[in-house]
Short mmCIF file of C-alpha atoms in Angstrom, two decimals:
data_model
loop_
_atom_site.label_atom_id
_atom_site.label_comp_id
_atom_site.label_asym_id
_atom_site.label_seq_id
_atom_site.Cartn_x
_atom_site.Cartn_y
_atom_site.Cartn_z
CA MET D 1 -0.04 0.02 -0.39
CA LYS D 2 0.72 3.67 -0.29
CA MET D 3 2.25 5.82 2.18
CA ARG D 4 2.87 9.18 3.06
CA ILE D 5 6.06 10.74 4.52
CA ARG D 6 8.12 13.21 5.23
CA ARG D 7 12.25 13.22 5.74
CA ALA D 8 13.62 15.03 8.59
CA ASP D 9 17.13 16.12 9.22
CA PRO D 10 17.98 16.92 12.14
CA ALA D 11 21.85 17.27 12.40
CA GLY D 12 22.09 14.30 10.08
CA ASN D 13 20.01 11.89 11.83
CA ILE D 14 17.82 11.52 9.62
CA THR D 15 14.13 10.52 10.62
CA ILE D 16 11.10 9.23 8.20
CA PHE D 17 8.18 10.93 9.91
CA VAL D 18 4.80 8.37 8.61
CA MET D 19 2.08 10.57 7.99
CA ASP D 20 -0.51 7.80 7.45
CA GLN D 21 -2.24 5.87 10.37
CA ALA D 22 -1.20 1.80 11.03
CA GLU D 23 -1.43 -0.84 13.20
CA ARG D 24 1.04 -0.57 15.86
CA LYS D 25 1.97 -4.29 15.47
CA ASP D 26 2.63 -3.34 11.95
CA TYR D 27 5.86 -0.70 12.69
CA ALA D 28 8.01 -2.66 12.97
CA ALA D 29 7.64 -3.95 9.65
CA ILE D 30 7.59 -0.84 7.84
CA SER D 31 10.44 0.90 9.97
CA ARG D 32 12.70 -2.03 8.66
CA GLN D 33 11.65 -1.47 4.74
CA LEU D 34 12.10 2.31 5.00
CA LEU D 35 15.23 1.87 6.61
CA VAL D 36 16.69 -0.51 3.86
CA ARG D 37 16.04 2.50 1.82
CA GLU D 38 19.25 3.90 0.39
CA ASP D 39 17.77 6.67 -1.23
CA LEU D 40 15.97 7.80 1.84
CA GLY D 41 19.45 7.69 3.73
CA ALA D 42 16.86 7.36 7.45
CA GLU D 43 18.82 5.83 10.37
CA GLN D 44 15.25 5.79 12.40
CA VAL D 45 11.68 6.10 12.16
CA GLY D 46 8.46 8.30 13.72
CA PHE D 47 4.90 7.58 12.94
CA VAL D 48 2.55 10.27 13.22
CA GLU D 49 -0.46 9.19 15.70
CA LYS D 50 -3.91 11.06 16.12
CA ASN D 51 -5.17 10.22 19.24
CA ALA D 52 -8.79 9.93 19.76
CA ASP D 53 -9.75 13.87 21.41
CA GLY D 54 -8.26 15.13 18.23
CA THR D 55 -4.30 15.80 19.23
CA THR D 56 -1.43 14.29 17.81
CA HIS D 57 0.80 11.83 19.06
CA MET D 58 4.70 10.74 17.70
CA GLN D 59 5.39 6.92 18.25
CA MET D 60 8.89 5.71 17.84
CA MET D 61 9.14 2.96 15.92
CA GLY D 62 10.46 0.55 18.69
CA GLY D 63 8.85 2.94 21.26
CA GLU D 64 11.41 4.44 22.44
CA PHE D 65 12.35 8.08 23.61
CA CYS D 66 13.77 10.11 20.85
CA GLY D 67 15.01 13.43 21.54
CA ASN D 68 16.53 14.71 17.43
CA ALA D 69 12.61 13.23 16.57
CA THR D 70 10.67 14.68 19.51
CA ARG D 71 11.95 18.54 18.15
CA SER D 72 11.75 17.68 14.72
CA PHE D 73 7.96 16.46 15.41
CA GLY D 74 7.80 20.12 17.22
CA TYR D 75 9.31 21.54 13.95
CA LEU D 76 6.96 19.89 11.84
CA MET D 77 3.71 20.63 13.90
CA SER D 78 4.61 24.29 13.65
CA MET D 79 4.89 24.17 10.21
CA LEU D 80 1.70 22.51 9.25
CA SER D 81 -0.02 24.64 11.75
CA GLU D 82 -1.72 27.96 10.49
CA GLU D 83 -0.51 30.25 13.64
CA LYS D 84 3.14 28.39 13.23
CA PRO D 85 3.91 28.83 16.99
CA GLU D 86 7.50 29.46 18.37
CA GLU D 87 6.51 27.35 21.09
CA ILE D 88 4.80 24.16 20.73
CA THR D 89 3.70 21.25 23.32
CA VAL D 90 4.75 17.60 21.77
CA ASP D 91 2.87 14.33 22.66
CA VAL D 92 6.17 11.56 22.01
CA SER D 93 6.85 8.02 23.18
CA GLY D 94 8.96 7.20 25.73
CA SER D 95 7.94 10.48 27.86
CA ALA D 96 4.94 10.36 30.20
CA GLU D 97 5.38 14.22 30.42
CA LEU D 98 4.21 16.34 27.21
CA LEU D 99 7.19 18.50 26.17
CA LYS D 100 7.83 22.02 25.16
CA ALA D 101 9.53 21.99 22.09
CA GLU D 102 10.54 25.90 21.26
CA VAL D 103 10.76 26.14 17.07
CA ASP D 104 11.99 28.82 14.78
CA LEU D 105 11.44 28.62 11.59
CA ASP D 106 13.28 31.60 9.73
CA LYS D 107 16.56 30.15 11.34
CA GLY D 108 15.57 26.64 10.51
CA THR D 109 16.31 25.32 14.42
CA SER D 110 14.16 23.95 17.23
CA ARG D 111 15.41 23.16 20.46
CA THR D 112 13.67 20.55 23.38
CA GLN D 113 12.72 20.85 26.20
CA MET D 114 14.03 16.85 27.42
CA PRO D 115 12.82 14.31 29.81
CA LEU D 116 15.05 14.53 33.34
CA PRO D 117 17.67 11.34 33.89
CA GLN D 118 15.77 9.18 36.46
CA ASP D 119 19.98 7.19 37.68
CA ILE D 120 23.06 7.28 36.48
CA VAL D 121 24.22 3.46 36.78
CA THR D 122 27.57 1.76 36.45
CA LEU D 123 28.29 -1.21 34.28
CA PRO D 124 30.38 -4.19 35.48
CA PRO D 125 33.71 -3.73 34.20
CA ILE D 126 33.70 -4.36 30.89
CA GLN D 127 37.74 -5.38 28.74
CA GLY D 128 39.06 -4.16 32.17
CA GLU D 129 37.03 -0.72 32.48
CA GLN D 130 33.96 0.86 34.06
CA TYR D 131 31.99 2.88 32.19
CA LYS D 132 28.63 4.87 33.30
CA MET D 133 24.78 4.77 32.30
CA VAL D 134 22.34 7.39 31.82
CA VAL D 135 19.22 6.26 32.52
CA PHE D 136 16.30 8.20 31.31
CA GLU D 137 12.61 7.30 30.04
CA GLY D 138 12.31 4.93 27.22
CA VAL D 139 16.09 4.91 26.39
CA CYS D 140 19.31 4.31 28.13
CA HIS D 141 22.89 5.51 27.08
CA ILE D 142 26.36 4.64 28.11
CA ILE D 143 29.12 7.17 28.28
CA VAL D 144 32.22 5.86 26.58
CA GLU D 145 35.04 8.15 26.90
CA ASP D 146 37.50 7.41 24.49
CA ALA D 147 37.23 7.11 20.91
CA PRO D 148 35.14 4.70 18.89
CA LYS D 149 35.33 1.31 18.97
CA SER D 150 34.39 -2.20 17.48
CA GLN D 151 31.04 -3.34 16.61
CA GLU D 152 32.02 -6.07 19.39
CA PHE D 153 32.85 -3.96 21.86
CA VAL D 154 29.40 -2.03 21.38
CA ASN D 155 27.72 -5.27 21.29
CA GLU D 156 29.57 -6.71 24.78
CA VAL D 157 28.69 -3.10 26.71
CA ILE D 158 24.52 -3.66 25.59
CA ALA D 159 24.47 -6.63 26.23
CA GLU D 160 26.05 -5.70 30.10
CA ALA D 161 23.96 -2.93 30.27
CA GLU D 162 20.52 -5.27 29.10
CA LYS D 163 20.86 -7.62 32.15
CA ILE D 164 21.27 -4.25 34.19
CA LEU D 165 18.36 -2.53 33.24
CA ASP D 166 15.66 -3.10 31.31
CA CYS D 167 14.86 -0.33 28.28
CA ASP D 168 13.58 0.32 24.95
CA ALA D 169 16.52 1.72 23.27
CA TYR D 170 20.06 1.58 24.47
CA GLY D 171 23.04 3.73 23.43
CA VAL D 172 26.69 3.74 23.20
CA MET D 173 27.77 7.58 22.86
CA PHE D 174 31.92 7.39 22.39
CA LEU D 175 33.16 10.71 24.22
CA GLU D 176 36.23 12.62 23.17
CA GLY D 177 36.38 16.12 24.47
CA GLU D 178 33.32 18.48 22.43
CA LYS D 179 33.31 15.00 19.71
CA MET D 180 30.64 12.33 20.33
CA THR D 181 30.29 9.61 17.92
CA PRO D 182 27.28 7.59 18.82
CA VAL D 183 25.52 4.28 18.64
CA VAL D 184 22.13 3.41 19.37
CA TYR D 185 19.95 0.06 19.41
CA VAL D 186 16.93 -0.67 19.20
CA ARG D 187 15.20 -3.04 20.55
CA GLU D 188 11.65 -4.00 19.19
CA THR D 189 13.13 -3.87 15.40
CA GLY D 190 16.77 -4.77 16.19
CA SER D 191 18.51 -1.69 14.55
CA MET D 192 21.52 -0.91 15.14
CA VAL D 193 23.34 2.24 14.09
CA TRP D 194 26.28 4.05 14.16
CA GLU D 195 24.00 7.72 13.92
CA SER D 196 25.25 10.72 12.42
CA SER D 197 23.78 12.67 15.70
CA CYS D 198 21.78 11.96 18.57
CA GLY D 199 20.31 14.13 20.72
CA SER D 200 19.10 11.64 23.32
CA GLY D 201 22.92 10.52 23.71
CA SER D 202 23.57 14.12 23.54
CA MET D 203 21.73 14.68 26.68
CA GLY D 204 23.04 11.75 28.37
CA ALA D 205 26.61 13.07 27.83
CA ALA D 206 25.84 16.46 29.04
CA VAL D 207 24.24 15.11 31.99
CA TYR D 208 27.63 12.89 32.48
CA LEU D 209 29.51 15.39 32.35
CA SER D 210 27.87 18.01 34.60
CA ARG D 211 27.20 15.20 36.83
CA GLU D 212 29.98 16.09 39.85
CA LYS D 213 28.22 20.46 39.32
CA ASP D 214 26.70 21.61 42.18
CA ASN D 215 24.23 24.73 41.22
CA GLY D 216 24.23 26.47 37.92
CA THR D 217 23.20 26.34 33.92
CA TYR D 218 25.72 23.59 31.79
CA VAL D 219 26.01 24.07 28.44
CA TYR D 220 27.39 21.58 25.84
CA GLU D 221 28.48 21.60 22.53
CA LEU D 222 28.80 18.05 21.31
CA HIS D 223 30.05 18.48 17.24
CA GLN D 224 29.27 14.38 15.47
CA PRO D 225 29.36 13.07 12.29
CA GLY D 226 26.27 14.76 10.90
CA GLY D 227 26.37 18.26 13.10
CA MET D 228 26.35 19.51 15.94
CA ILE D 229 24.15 19.33 18.82
CA GLU D 230 23.72 21.77 22.09
CA ALA D 231 22.33 20.52 25.35
CA THR D 232 22.04 22.67 28.36
CA VAL D 233 21.48 21.39 32.20
CA GLU D 234 20.59 22.96 34.90
CA LYS D 235 21.56 22.25 38.38
CA LYS D 236 20.37 22.56 41.71
CA GLY D 237 21.75 21.00 44.80
CA GLY D 238 23.34 18.75 42.60
CA LYS D 239 20.06 17.87 41.49
CA THR D 240 19.47 17.71 37.53
CA VAL D 241 16.24 20.09 37.06
CA GLN D 242 16.21 20.70 33.82
CA CYS D 243 17.07 19.33 30.57
CA LYS D 244 17.18 20.89 26.67
CA MET D 245 18.81 19.72 23.52
CA GLY D 246 18.32 21.97 19.99
CA GLY D 247 20.00 22.64 17.24
CA PRO D 248 18.92 23.01 12.63
CA VAL D 249 16.16 21.01 11.71
CA GLU D 250 15.02 20.61 7.64
CA ILE D 251 11.78 18.69 6.97
CA SER D 252 10.47 17.41 3.24
CA GLU D 253 7.83 17.87 1.24
CA GLU D 254 5.58 14.86 1.68
CA MET D 255 6.15 12.19 -0.81
CA THR D 256 4.46 8.92 -1.61
CA VAL D 257 6.36 5.29 -0.87
CA GLU D 258 4.29 1.94 -1.39
CA ILE D 259 4.66 -0.86 1.39
CA THR D 260 4.28 -3.99 2.13
CA TRP D 261 3.80 -6.18 5.23
#
């Protein structure tokens, strides 16, 4: 069948929004078909759903939370509305609360409020090293302060993380100063992607880097293969009280693709 989609580019983390309604049980099969298309070059898929009350919800392909998809969804909703609001509330998977996105259509940017971290846990030793995992609702990110390692290393780290905590998605963020290389595994679809950029991973890195800070606002510019993402952490009494993440966004015109399942 034919489905309408839009291609979003938030700092290279190409996200396909499926605009037509489908059953959630079919999301994984639809996503796999979209992810293998070289002409789309997508790293993830989000489904735009209509709630019973007429509002709109964005459901990621594995039910996970994604920061780049969230801010792109906010940009899309502002772009499609008559009012073109600069601040818009979004309803997305992996977040129990509605989130606010700040959109500048003229500059082509979007910044979103992010869920607060639930915890920072320490993984058991892996190849003689211990790593921290920043836990959010819907996604867990392991921070590795080193140059990118092998896929085998990534697999081992994620396998250890799965033993400790059940998450919809796991990221391994290789962090070298302000340079970050993200890898994300989504359990529902079985997809493992070395991403061009990762919004929630950027937030995880910022939370990790500010973990010993007490009071203040801390801004981190994280340069990734597809572009730069700015992540901001506000802390009071050593506790993270607000997280925001943003950067450039481009969204294509609507197009139609053929999907079978």
